[in-house]
PDB file of C-alpha atoms in Angstrom:
ATOM      1  CA  MET A   9      -0.015   0.221   0.135  1.00 84.00           C
ATOM      2  CA  PRO A  10       0.776   3.218  -0.890  1.00 91.00           C
ATOM      3  CA  THR A  11       2.594   5.705   1.922  1.00 93.00           C
ATOM      4  CA  LEU A  12       3.479   9.358   2.002  1.00 94.00           C
ATOM      5  CA  THR A  13       5.396  10.850   4.876  1.00 94.00           C
ATOM      6  CA  ILE A  14       5.715  14.201   5.334  1.00 96.00           C
ATOM      7  CA  GLN A  15       8.438  15.995   7.339  1.00 95.00           C
ATOM      8  CA  SER A  16       5.441  18.368   9.581  1.00 94.00           C
ATOM      9  CA  ASP A  17       8.304  21.124  10.175  1.00 94.00           C
ATOM     10  CA  LEU A  18       9.756  21.939   7.511  1.00 94.00           C
ATOM     11  CA  CYS A  19       6.405  22.128   6.165  1.00 96.00           C
ATOM     12  CA  LYS A  20       4.965  26.165   5.584  1.00 96.00           C
ATOM     13  CA  GLY A  21       1.428  24.527   4.393  1.00 96.00           C
ATOM     14  CA  CYS A  22       1.498  26.959   0.618  1.00 96.00           C
ATOM     15  CA  GLY A  23      -1.030  23.853  -0.317  1.00 96.00           C
ATOM     16  CA  LEU A  24       0.169  23.443  -3.609  1.00 97.00           C
ATOM     17  CA  CYS A  25       0.614  19.357  -2.522  1.00 97.00           C
ATOM     18  CA  VAL A  26      -3.338  19.653  -1.107  1.00 97.00           C
ATOM     19  CA  ASP A  27      -4.361  21.371  -4.570  1.00 96.00           C
ATOM     20  CA  VAL A  28      -3.049  18.887  -7.247  1.00 97.00           C
ATOM     21  CA  CYS A  29      -3.198  15.765  -5.482  1.00 96.00           C
ATOM     22  CA  PRO A  30      -5.959  13.690  -8.020  1.00 96.00           C
ATOM     23  CA  LYS A  31      -7.689  11.693  -4.892  1.00 95.00           C
ATOM     24  CA  LYS A  32      -7.905  13.652  -2.774  1.00 95.00           C
ATOM     25  CA  VAL A  33      -5.773  11.884  -0.427  1.00 96.00           C
ATOM     26  CA  LEU A  34      -3.742  15.111   1.941  1.00 97.00           C
ATOM     27  CA  GLY A  35      -5.394  18.513   3.844  1.00 96.00           C
ATOM     28  CA  PHE A  36      -5.213  20.353   6.664  1.00 96.00           C
ATOM     29  CA  ASP A  37      -6.395  18.937   9.618  1.00 93.00           C
ATOM     30  CA  PRO A  38      -7.256  22.405  11.509  1.00 93.00           C
ATOM     31  CA  SER A  39      -6.154  20.968  14.405  1.00 93.00           C
ATOM     32  CA  SER A  40      -2.160  20.971  13.747  1.00 92.00           C
ATOM     33  CA  LEU A  41       0.806  23.319  14.143  1.00 95.00           C
ATOM     34  CA  ASN A  42       4.226  22.950  13.224  1.00 94.00           C
ATOM     35  CA  ALA A  43       7.092  25.132  14.974  1.00 92.00           C
ATOM     36  CA  LYS A  44       7.678  27.718  12.822  1.00 91.00           C
ATOM     37  CA  GLY A  45       4.076  28.215  13.362  1.00 94.00           C
ATOM     38  CA  TYR A  46       2.598  26.736  10.044  1.00 96.00           C
ATOM     39  CA  ARG A  47      -0.020  24.507   9.875  1.00 96.00           C
ATOM     40  CA  PRO A  48       1.531  21.570   7.382  1.00 96.00           C
ATOM     41  CA  ALA A  49       0.154  19.443   5.195  1.00 96.00           C
ATOM     42  CA  SER A  50      -1.668  16.685   6.390  1.00 96.00           C
ATOM     43  CA  VAL A  51      -2.315  12.769   4.807  1.00 96.00           C
ATOM     44  CA  LEU A  52      -6.284  12.861   5.923  1.00 95.00           C
ATOM     45  CA  ALA A  53      -6.735   9.491   3.787  1.00 95.00           C
ATOM     46  CA  PRO A  54      -4.011   7.531   2.939  1.00 94.00           C
ATOM     47  CA  ASP A  55      -6.037   4.323   1.214  1.00 95.00           C
ATOM     48  CA  ALA A  56      -6.948   6.513  -1.371  1.00 95.00           C
ATOM     49  CA  CYS A  57      -3.603   6.887  -2.510  1.00 95.00           C
ATOM     50  CA  VAL A  58      -2.050   6.012  -5.227  1.00 95.00           C
ATOM     51  CA  ALA A  59       1.203   7.151  -4.693  1.00 94.00           C
ATOM     52  CA  CYS A  60       1.494   9.636  -8.368  1.00 95.00           C
ATOM     53  CA  ALA A  61       3.591  11.336  -6.433  1.00 95.00           C
ATOM     54  CA  PHE A  62       3.069  14.581  -8.211  1.00 96.00           C
ATOM     55  CA  CYS A  63       2.084  16.014  -4.181  1.00 96.00           C
ATOM     56  CA  ALA A  64       5.934  15.359  -3.601  1.00 96.00           C
ATOM     57  CA  ARG A  65       6.956  16.984  -7.172  1.00 96.00           C
ATOM     58  CA  MET A  66       5.012  20.047  -6.264  1.00 97.00           C
ATOM     59  CA  CYS A  67       6.209  20.652  -2.784  1.00 97.00           C
ATOM     60  CA  PRO A  68       8.483  23.302  -2.596  1.00 96.00           C
ATOM     61  CA  ASP A  69      10.368  22.338   0.089  1.00 95.00           C
ATOM     62  CA  CYS A  70      10.705  18.672  -0.664  1.00 94.00           C
ATOM     63  CA  CYS A  71       9.199  17.325   2.624  1.00 94.00           C
ATOM     64  CA  ILE A  72       7.115  14.909   1.200  1.00 96.00           C
ATOM     65  CA  THR A  73       8.947  11.070   0.694  1.00 96.00           C
ATOM     66  CA  VAL A  74       6.191   8.570  -1.510  1.00 96.00           C
ATOM     67  CA  GLU A  75       6.931   4.545  -0.923  1.00 95.00           C
ATOM     68  CA  ARG A  76       4.992   1.790  -2.764  1.00 91.00           C
TER      69      ARG A  76
ATOM     70  CA  MET B  16       8.444  -1.093   0.335  1.00 83.00           C
ATOM     71  CA  SER B  17      10.418   0.594  -2.529  1.00 91.00           C
ATOM     72  CA  ILE B  18      11.049   3.988  -2.327  1.00 92.00           C
ATOM     73  CA  VAL B  19       8.927   6.332  -5.341  1.00 93.00           C
ATOM     74  CA  PHE B  20       9.547  10.186  -4.336  1.00 94.00           C
ATOM     75  CA  SER B  21      13.188  11.187  -1.549  1.00 94.00           C
ATOM     76  CA  LYS B  22      13.958  14.116  -0.840  1.00 95.00           C
ATOM     77  CA  PRO B  23      17.489  14.332  -3.876  1.00 96.00           C
ATOM     78  CA  LEU B  24      21.253  13.617  -2.192  1.00 96.00           C
ATOM     79  CA  SER B  25      22.715  16.543  -3.696  1.00 96.00           C
ATOM     80  CA  LEU B  26      19.915  19.451  -1.531  1.00 96.00           C
ATOM     81  CA  THR B  27      21.119  19.152   2.331  1.00 96.00           C
ATOM     82  CA  ASP B  28      19.143  19.785   4.876  1.00 94.00           C
ATOM     83  CA  ASN B  29      18.397  23.264   6.108  1.00 94.00           C
ATOM     84  CA  VAL B  30      15.109  24.195   6.093  1.00 93.00           C
ATOM     85  CA  LEU B  31      15.095  26.243   2.254  1.00 94.00           C
ATOM     86  CA  THR B  32      14.458  29.868   3.082  1.00 94.00           C
ATOM     87  CA  TYR B  33      12.168  30.844   0.624  1.00 96.00           C
ATOM     88  CA  CYS B  34       8.626  31.831   0.344  1.00 96.00           C
ATOM     89  CA  PRO B  35       5.788  29.548   1.314  1.00 96.00           C
ATOM     90  CA  GLY B  36       5.181  28.537  -2.117  1.00 95.00           C
ATOM     91  CA  CYS B  37       7.609  29.453  -4.532  1.00 96.00           C
ATOM     92  CA  THR B  38       8.705  27.778  -6.526  1.00 97.00           C
ATOM     93  CA  HIS B  39      12.021  28.186  -5.879  1.00 97.00           C
ATOM     94  CA  GLY B  40      12.486  24.916  -3.366  1.00 96.00           C
ATOM     95  CA  ILE B  41      10.878  23.010  -6.576  1.00 97.00           C
ATOM     96  CA  ILE B  42      13.778  24.524  -9.323  1.00 97.00           C
ATOM     97  CA  HIS B  43      16.391  23.058  -6.768  1.00 97.00           C
ATOM     98  CA  ARG B  44      15.212  19.726  -6.726  1.00 97.00           C
ATOM     99  CA  LEU B  45      15.399  19.154 -10.190  1.00 97.00           C
ATOM    100  CA  VAL B  46      18.993  20.655 -10.548  1.00 98.00           C
ATOM    101  CA  ALA B  47      20.339  18.487  -7.514  1.00 97.00           C
ATOM    102  CA  GLU B  48      17.886  15.828  -9.758  1.00 97.00           C
ATOM    103  CA  ALA B  49      19.839  16.239 -12.019  1.00 97.00           C
ATOM    104  CA  ILE B  50      23.016  16.805  -9.693  1.00 97.00           C
ATOM    105  CA  ASP B  51      22.578  12.999  -8.925  1.00 97.00           C
ATOM    106  CA  ASP B  52      21.062  10.964 -12.234  1.00 96.00           C
ATOM    107  CA  LEU B  53      24.094  12.278 -14.346  1.00 97.00           C
ATOM    108  CA  GLY B  54      26.666  10.953 -11.036  1.00 97.00           C
ATOM    109  CA  VAL B  55      28.248  14.514 -10.715  1.00 97.00           C
ATOM    110  CA  GLN B  56      27.488  15.167  -7.179  1.00 97.00           C
ATOM    111  CA  SER B  57      31.313  16.048  -6.452  1.00 97.00           C
ATOM    112  CA  GLN B  58      32.111  17.014  -9.599  1.00 96.00           C
ATOM    113  CA  THR B  59      29.474  20.010  -9.481  1.00 97.00           C
ATOM    114  CA  ILE B  60      30.365  23.528  -8.491  1.00 98.00           C
ATOM    115  CA  GLY B  61      26.978  26.634  -8.524  1.00 98.00           C
ATOM    116  CA  VAL B  62      27.252  29.537  -8.154  1.00 98.00           C
ATOM    117  CA  ALA B  63      24.578  31.671  -6.525  1.00 97.00           C
ATOM    118  CA  PRO B  64      23.469  35.082  -8.058  1.00 96.00           C
ATOM    119  CA  VAL B  65      22.113  37.800  -6.195  1.00 95.00           C
ATOM    120  CA  GLY B  66      18.607  37.359  -4.871  1.00 94.00           C
ATOM    121  CA  CYS B  67      15.814  35.453  -3.173  1.00 94.00           C
ATOM    122  CA  ALA B  68      18.042  32.481  -4.152  1.00 95.00           C
ATOM    123  CA  VAL B  69      21.476  34.033  -2.411  1.00 95.00           C
ATOM    124  CA  PHE B  70      21.653  31.682   0.153  1.00 95.00           C
ATOM    125  CA  ALA B  71      21.979  28.720  -3.066  1.00 96.00           C
ATOM    126  CA  TYR B  72      24.828  27.938  -1.421  1.00 96.00           C
ATOM    127  CA  ASN B  73      23.641  27.001   2.023  1.00 96.00           C
ATOM    128  CA  PHE B  74      20.913  23.930   0.029  1.00 97.00           C
ATOM    129  CA  PHE B  75      23.109  22.197  -2.524  1.00 97.00           C
ATOM    130  CA  ALA B  76      24.875  19.532  -1.511  1.00 97.00           C
ATOM    131  CA  VAL B  77      28.112  20.568  -3.870  1.00 97.00           C
ATOM    132  CA  ASP B  78      30.678  23.183  -3.868  1.00 97.00           C
ATOM    133  CA  MET B  79      29.320  26.198  -4.583  1.00 97.00           C
ATOM    134  CA  LEU B  80      30.140  30.423  -4.800  1.00 95.00           C
ATOM    135  CA  GLN B  81      28.773  33.366  -4.531  1.00 96.00           C
ATOM    136  CA  ALA B  82      29.032  35.899  -7.183  1.00 96.00           C
ATOM    137  CA  ALA B  83      27.954  39.623  -6.823  1.00 96.00           C
ATOM    138  CA  HIS B  84      25.281  40.804  -8.113  1.00 96.00           C
ATOM    139  CA  GLY B  85      24.434  39.770 -11.628  1.00 96.00           C
ATOM    140  CA  ARG B  86      28.396  39.104 -12.242  1.00 97.00           C
ATOM    141  CA  ALA B  87      28.284  34.968 -11.180  1.00 97.00           C
ATOM    142  CA  PRO B  88      28.244  34.052 -15.129  1.00 97.00           C
ATOM    143  CA  ALA B  89      32.071  35.722 -14.869  1.00 97.00           C
ATOM    144  CA  VAL B  90      32.964  34.069 -11.984  1.00 98.00           C
ATOM    145  CA  ALA B  91      30.951  30.907 -13.684  1.00 98.00           C
ATOM    146  CA  THR B  92      34.211  31.713 -16.222  1.00 98.00           C
ATOM    147  CA  GLY B  93      36.752  31.259 -13.953  1.00 98.00           C
ATOM    148  CA  VAL B  94      35.817  28.344 -12.168  1.00 98.00           C
ATOM    149  CA  LYS B  95      35.529  26.856 -15.923  1.00 97.00           C
ATOM    150  CA  ARG B  96      38.619  27.090 -17.402  1.00 97.00           C
ATOM    151  CA  VAL B  97      40.156  27.032 -13.909  1.00 98.00           C
ATOM    152  CA  HIS B  98      38.653  22.980 -14.047  1.00 97.00           C
ATOM    153  CA  PRO B  99      37.592  22.382 -17.233  1.00 96.00           C
ATOM    154  CA  ASP B 100      36.832  19.223 -15.604  1.00 96.00           C
ATOM    155  CA  LYS B 101      33.875  20.129 -13.373  1.00 97.00           C
ATOM    156  CA  ILE B 102      30.505  21.022 -14.228  1.00 97.00           C
ATOM    157  CA  VAL B 103      29.668  24.796 -13.428  1.00 98.00           C
ATOM    158  CA  PHE B 104      25.771  26.216 -13.278  1.00 98.00           C
ATOM    159  CA  THR B 105      24.877  29.809 -12.383  1.00 98.00           C
ATOM    160  CA  TYR B 106      21.819  30.053 -11.053  1.00 97.00           C
ATOM    161  CA  GLN B 107      20.296  33.045 -11.297  1.00 97.00           C
ATOM    162  CA  GLY B 108      17.235  34.774 -10.735  1.00 95.00           C
ATOM    163  CA  ASP B 109      14.965  37.528 -13.404  1.00 94.00           C
ATOM    164  CA  GLY B 110      16.454  40.629 -11.572  1.00 93.00           C
ATOM    165  CA  ASP B 111      20.703  39.105 -11.197  1.00 95.00           C
ATOM    166  CA  LEU B 112      20.702  37.756 -15.747  1.00 96.00           C
ATOM    167  CA  ALA B 113      18.144  39.924 -17.480  1.00 96.00           C
ATOM    168  CA  SER B 114      18.959  43.905 -15.246  1.00 95.00           C
ATOM    169  CA  ILE B 115      22.704  44.849 -14.141  1.00 95.00           C
ATOM    170  CA  GLY B 116      23.789  41.037 -14.753  1.00 96.00           C
ATOM    171  CA  MET B 117      22.685  41.510 -18.915  1.00 96.00           C
ATOM    172  CA  ALA B 118      25.951  41.522 -19.987  1.00 96.00           C
ATOM    173  CA  GLU B 119      27.526  38.719 -18.745  1.00 97.00           C
ATOM    174  CA  ILE B 120      25.302  36.544 -19.623  1.00 97.00           C
ATOM    175  CA  MET B 121      24.887  37.364 -22.830  1.00 97.00           C
ATOM    176  CA  HIS B 122      28.879  37.598 -22.679  1.00 97.00           C
ATOM    177  CA  ALA B 123      29.922  34.321 -21.203  1.00 97.00           C
ATOM    178  CA  ALA B 124      26.693  33.408 -24.105  1.00 97.00           C
ATOM    179  CA  ALA B 125      28.545  34.300 -26.434  1.00 97.00           C
ATOM    180  CA  ARG B 126      32.245  33.123 -25.228  1.00 97.00           C
ATOM    181  CA  GLY B 127      30.264  29.824 -25.812  1.00 96.00           C
ATOM    182  CA  GLU B 128      31.862  29.271 -22.042  1.00 97.00           C
ATOM    183  CA  LYS B 129      31.131  25.246 -21.487  1.00 97.00           C
ATOM    184  CA  ILE B 130      28.255  26.230 -18.821  1.00 98.00           C
ATOM    185  CA  THR B 131      25.078  25.863 -17.882  1.00 98.00           C
ATOM    186  CA  THR B 132      22.972  29.032 -15.397  1.00 98.00           C
ATOM    187  CA  ILE B 133      19.930  27.793 -14.192  1.00 98.00           C
ATOM    188  CA  PHE B 134      17.612  30.606 -14.041  1.00 98.00           C
ATOM    189  CA  VAL B 135      14.650  31.526 -12.928  1.00 97.00           C
ATOM    190  CA  ASN B 136      12.071  33.981 -14.249  1.00 97.00           C
ATOM    191  CA  ASN B 137       9.146  34.882 -11.836  1.00 96.00           C
ATOM    192  CA  ALA B 138       8.883  38.775 -13.328  1.00 96.00           C
ATOM    193  CA  ILE B 139       9.608  41.139 -10.841  1.00 96.00           C
ATOM    194  CA  TYR B 140      12.401  41.060  -8.234  1.00 96.00           C
ATOM    195  CA  GLY B 141      11.531  39.604  -5.218  1.00 94.00           C
ATOM    196  CA  MET B 142      13.816  40.341  -1.883  1.00 93.00           C
ATOM    197  CA  THR B 143      14.202  43.903  -2.375  1.00 94.00           C
ATOM    198  CA  GLY B 144      10.698  43.621  -1.560  1.00 93.00           C
ATOM    199  CA  GLY B 145       8.538  43.374  -5.635  1.00 95.00           C
ATOM    200  CA  GLN B 146      10.403  45.880  -7.764  1.00 96.00           C
ATOM    201  CA  MET B 147       9.314  46.048 -11.550  1.00 96.00           C
ATOM    202  CA  ALA B 148      11.788  44.076 -13.080  1.00 96.00           C
ATOM    203  CA  PRO B 149      13.003  43.816 -16.666  1.00 96.00           C
ATOM    204  CA  THR B 150      10.803  40.685 -17.236  1.00 97.00           C
ATOM    205  CA  THR B 151       7.054  41.906 -15.451  1.00 97.00           C
ATOM    206  CA  LEU B 152       4.604  42.630 -17.840  1.00 97.00           C
ATOM    207  CA  VAL B 153       2.716  44.681 -19.007  1.00 97.00           C
ATOM    208  CA  GLY B 154       0.035  45.806 -16.624  1.00 96.00           C
ATOM    209  CA  GLN B 155       1.407  44.019 -13.770  1.00 97.00           C
ATOM    210  CA  VAL B 156       0.868  46.079 -10.688  1.00 96.00           C
ATOM    211  CA  THR B 157       4.671  46.234  -8.877  1.00 96.00           C
ATOM    212  CA  THR B 158       5.872  48.844  -5.774  1.00 96.00           C
ATOM    213  CA  THR B 159       7.678  50.575  -8.731  1.00 96.00           C
ATOM    214  CA  SER B 160       4.418  50.177 -11.317  1.00 96.00           C
ATOM    215  CA  PRO B 161       1.659  51.106  -9.069  1.00 96.00           C
ATOM    216  CA  TYR B 162      -0.466  51.662 -11.882  1.00 96.00           C
ATOM    217  CA  GLY B 163       0.884  48.374 -13.954  1.00 96.00           C
ATOM    218  CA  ARG B 164       4.197  48.810 -15.967  1.00 97.00           C
ATOM    219  CA  SER B 165       3.639  51.002 -19.032  1.00 96.00           C
ATOM    220  CA  GLU B 166       4.646  49.751 -22.479  1.00 96.00           C
ATOM    221  CA  GLU B 167       5.229  53.797 -23.557  1.00 96.00           C
ATOM    222  CA  LEU B 168       7.428  54.000 -19.863  1.00 96.00           C
ATOM    223  CA  THR B 169       8.930  51.500 -19.713  1.00 95.00           C
ATOM    224  CA  GLY B 170       8.268  49.032 -22.889  1.00 96.00           C
ATOM    225  CA  LYS B 171       7.667  45.699 -23.138  1.00 96.00           C
ATOM    226  CA  PRO B 172       9.404  42.258 -20.889  1.00 97.00           C
ATOM    227  CA  ILE B 173      12.253  41.260 -22.031  1.00 96.00           C
ATOM    228  CA  ARG B 174      12.604  37.544 -23.671  1.00 97.00           C
ATOM    229  CA  VAL B 175      16.076  35.875 -22.522  1.00 97.00           C
ATOM    230  CA  SER B 176      15.803  32.629 -24.039  1.00 97.00           C
ATOM    231  CA  GLU B 177      14.989  33.677 -27.308  1.00 97.00           C
ATOM    232  CA  ILE B 178      18.156  36.291 -27.721  1.00 97.00           C
ATOM    233  CA  ILE B 179      20.404  33.648 -25.552  1.00 97.00           C
ATOM    234  CA  SER B 180      19.505  31.078 -28.766  1.00 96.00           C
ATOM    235  CA  GLN B 181      20.564  33.576 -31.626  1.00 96.00           C
ATOM    236  CA  LEU B 182      24.214  33.868 -30.093  1.00 97.00           C
ATOM    237  CA  ASP B 183      26.399  31.295 -31.650  1.00 96.00           C
ATOM    238  CA  GLY B 184      28.421  30.344 -28.743  1.00 96.00           C
ATOM    239  CA  THR B 185      24.300  29.266 -27.292  1.00 97.00           C
ATOM    240  CA  ALA B 186      24.339  25.323 -27.406  1.00 97.00           C
ATOM    241  CA  TYR B 187      22.141  24.918 -25.739  1.00 97.00           C
ATOM    242  CA  ALA B 188      18.652  27.472 -25.146  1.00 98.00           C
ATOM    243  CA  ALA B 189      15.204  25.788 -23.664  1.00 98.00           C
ATOM    244  CA  ARG B 190      12.113  27.430 -21.466  1.00 98.00           C
ATOM    245  CA  VAL B 191      10.662  25.832 -19.072  1.00 98.00           C
ATOM    246  CA  SER B 192       7.698  26.493 -16.138  1.00 97.00           C
ATOM    247  CA  ALA B 193       7.300  25.068 -12.462  1.00 96.00           C
ATOM    248  CA  HIS B 194       3.487  25.561 -12.236  1.00 96.00           C
ATOM    249  CA  ASP B 195       2.051  21.722 -12.354  1.00 95.00           C
ATOM    250  CA  PRO B 196       3.551  18.187 -12.197  1.00 96.00           C
ATOM    251  CA  LYS B 197       3.877  17.644 -16.756  1.00 97.00           C
ATOM    252  CA  HIS B 198       5.957  21.052 -17.167  1.00 97.00           C
ATOM    253  CA  VAL B 199       8.011  19.884 -13.256  1.00 97.00           C
ATOM    254  CA  MET B 200       8.375  16.310 -15.283  1.00 96.00           C
ATOM    255  CA  GLU B 201       9.756  19.145 -18.905  1.00 97.00           C
ATOM    256  CA  ALA B 202      11.629  20.820 -16.903  1.00 97.00           C
ATOM    257  CA  LYS B 203      13.720  18.262 -15.591  1.00 97.00           C
ATOM    258  CA  LYS B 204      14.208  16.122 -18.369  1.00 97.00           C
ATOM    259  CA  ALA B 205      15.899  20.189 -20.332  1.00 97.00           C
ATOM    260  CA  ILE B 206      17.615  21.270 -16.911  1.00 97.00           C
ATOM    261  CA  ARG B 207      19.066  17.615 -17.200  1.00 97.00           C
ATOM    262  CA  LYS B 208      19.622  18.204 -20.690  1.00 97.00           C
ATOM    263  CA  ALA B 209      21.695  20.965 -20.233  1.00 97.00           C
ATOM    264  CA  PHE B 210      23.734  19.591 -17.868  1.00 97.00           C
ATOM    265  CA  GLU B 211      24.567  17.155 -20.422  1.00 96.00           C
ATOM    266  CA  THR B 212      24.816  19.498 -23.084  1.00 96.00           C
ATOM    267  CA  GLN B 213      27.765  20.859 -21.162  1.00 96.00           C
ATOM    268  CA  ARG B 214      28.809  17.635 -19.868  1.00 95.00           C
ATOM    269  CA  GLY B 215      29.586  16.884 -23.909  1.00 94.00           C
ATOM    270  CA  GLY B 216      31.313  20.451 -24.320  1.00 94.00           C
ATOM    271  CA  ALA B 217      28.689  21.866 -27.359  1.00 94.00           C
ATOM    272  CA  GLY B 218      29.074  25.389 -25.788  1.00 95.00           C
ATOM    273  CA  PHE B 219      26.983  27.069 -23.370  1.00 97.00           C
ATOM    274  CA  SER B 220      23.244  26.092 -21.794  1.00 97.00           C
ATOM    275  CA  MET B 221      20.959  27.762 -20.868  1.00 98.00           C
ATOM    276  CA  VAL B 222      17.313  26.842 -18.735  1.00 98.00           C
ATOM    277  CA  GLU B 223      15.264  29.515 -18.346  1.00 98.00           C
ATOM    278  CA  VAL B 224      12.348  28.369 -15.726  1.00 98.00           C
ATOM    279  CA  LEU B 225       9.180  30.140 -15.191  1.00 97.00           C
ATOM    280  CA  SER B 226       8.227  30.330 -11.210  1.00 97.00           C
ATOM    281  CA  THR B 227       5.926  32.435  -8.632  1.00 97.00           C
ATOM    282  CA  CYS B 228       6.351  34.932  -5.837  1.00 97.00           C
ATOM    283  CA  PRO B 229       3.092  34.232  -4.316  1.00 97.00           C
ATOM    284  CA  THR B 230       3.810  36.717  -1.869  1.00 96.00           C
ATOM    285  CA  ASN B 231       5.827  39.904  -4.070  1.00 96.00           C
ATOM    286  CA  TRP B 232       2.862  39.433  -6.311  1.00 97.00           C
ATOM    287  CA  GLY B 233       0.277  39.292  -4.020  1.00 96.00           C
ATOM    288  CA  MET B 234      -1.721  36.201  -4.682  1.00 97.00           C
ATOM    289  CA  THR B 235      -1.588  32.954  -2.774  1.00 97.00           C
ATOM    290  CA  PRO B 236       0.630  29.925  -3.685  1.00 97.00           C
ATOM    291  CA  ILE B 237      -2.267  28.506  -6.176  1.00 97.00           C
ATOM    292  CA  GLU B 238      -3.148  31.336  -7.672  1.00 97.00           C
ATOM    293  CA  ALA B 239      -0.075  32.368  -8.667  1.00 97.00           C
ATOM    294  CA  LEU B 240       0.638  29.052 -10.350  1.00 97.00           C
ATOM    295  CA  LYS B 241      -2.456  29.471 -12.756  1.00 97.00           C
ATOM    296  CA  TRP B 242      -1.342  33.004 -12.940  1.00 97.00           C
ATOM    297  CA  VAL B 243       2.268  31.695 -14.471  1.00 97.00           C
ATOM    298  CA  ALA B 244      -0.749  28.815 -16.730  1.00 97.00           C
ATOM    299  CA  THR B 245      -2.800  32.331 -17.722  1.00 97.00           C
ATOM    300  CA  ASP B 246      -0.803  35.383 -17.844  1.00 97.00           C
ATOM    301  CA  MET B 247       3.310  33.960 -18.051  1.00 97.00           C
ATOM    302  CA  VAL B 248       2.762  31.707 -20.189  1.00 97.00           C
ATOM    303  CA  PRO B 249       1.254  33.465 -23.889  1.00 97.00           C
ATOM    304  CA  TYR B 250       4.532  35.891 -23.781  1.00 97.00           C
ATOM    305  CA  TYR B 251       7.482  33.508 -22.391  1.00 97.00           C
ATOM    306  CA  PRO B 252       6.497  30.868 -25.336  1.00 97.00           C
ATOM    307  CA  LEU B 253       8.301  27.439 -23.932  1.00 98.00           C
ATOM    308  CA  GLY B 254      10.050  25.372 -25.993  1.00 97.00           C
ATOM    309  CA  VAL B 255      12.840  24.302 -26.606  1.00 97.00           C
ATOM    310  CA  TYR B 256      14.653  26.897 -28.954  1.00 97.00           C
ATOM    311  CA  LYS B 257      18.195  26.032 -29.509  1.00 96.00           C
ATOM    312  CA  ASP B 258      19.653  23.055 -29.176  1.00 96.00           C
ATOM    313  CA  LEU B 259      22.913  22.027 -31.493  1.00 92.00           C
ATOM    314  CA  SER B 260      24.586  19.268 -28.240  1.00 82.00           C
ATOM    315  CA  LYS B 261      25.011  15.670 -29.856  1.00 66.00           C
ATOM    316  CA  GLY B 262      22.035  13.410 -30.948  1.00 60.00           C
ATOM    317  CA  ALA B 263      20.082  16.457 -32.262  1.00 58.00           C
ATOM    318  CA  ALA B 264      18.757  17.496 -35.254  1.00 52.00           C
TER     319      ALA B 264
END
């Protein structure tokens, strides 16, 4: 099963990964904030991931690792 | 489990200092991936510009220098002539390359220096606070063109790839964009091709990457990507403008 790992401390919450995900796997968890005060992207629907890696390719901060 | 996508080895673990959603980070990664793909991490020397990418030496895990404003191609010329067996690249923004550094880039290309330039065009001066650049689109609002860039007063934006491709010393010139995954993949191919062109010794190579500046454009990161597609790409057509490398037509 595909696994997405987000390094939340590097994420700046720009949302490019959330916007580009064709399967709506990623989103923002209103209760989460990182050390820099950004709201990091979270994996909200891990079962829907197809490991296309669009999120990782669009992530400007290189904080997503995709495994399958 | 096999890794489908992870951070390239040629990027350090330092946190990028760019604003949220700035595509500089994507372009850094593409350059690092190209270096990894060619297996030249230990033989690569980069030259950082003045501008938002001034700290590029903290982010690339290769030998790096930082040049005076606009002078990266001149510094890279010296490095390459002393170390002809190394891969030498400059990483420059549009304020650095197309304004104060226009002479250096033109003459480096005209001399056919065997270096690669990654030209990040986001149509504005980012680091200094969003002033009008030579690449700012007509009508675009910046802090120094608050009513929109006037063609009557300041002319039209400079299309650098087209000019560079006209010079005989240029072996490879392409314009790509980083606004969606498809174009990011194309950008990666072009950057890799530019490094291969340098390694083949054919001459000067440059890849212009259309980039965003959500902070100074006054847009969200997602709006900024859409603006690249709807406003920048029509004025700055994507494609390969010149390819004299071996195997190319």
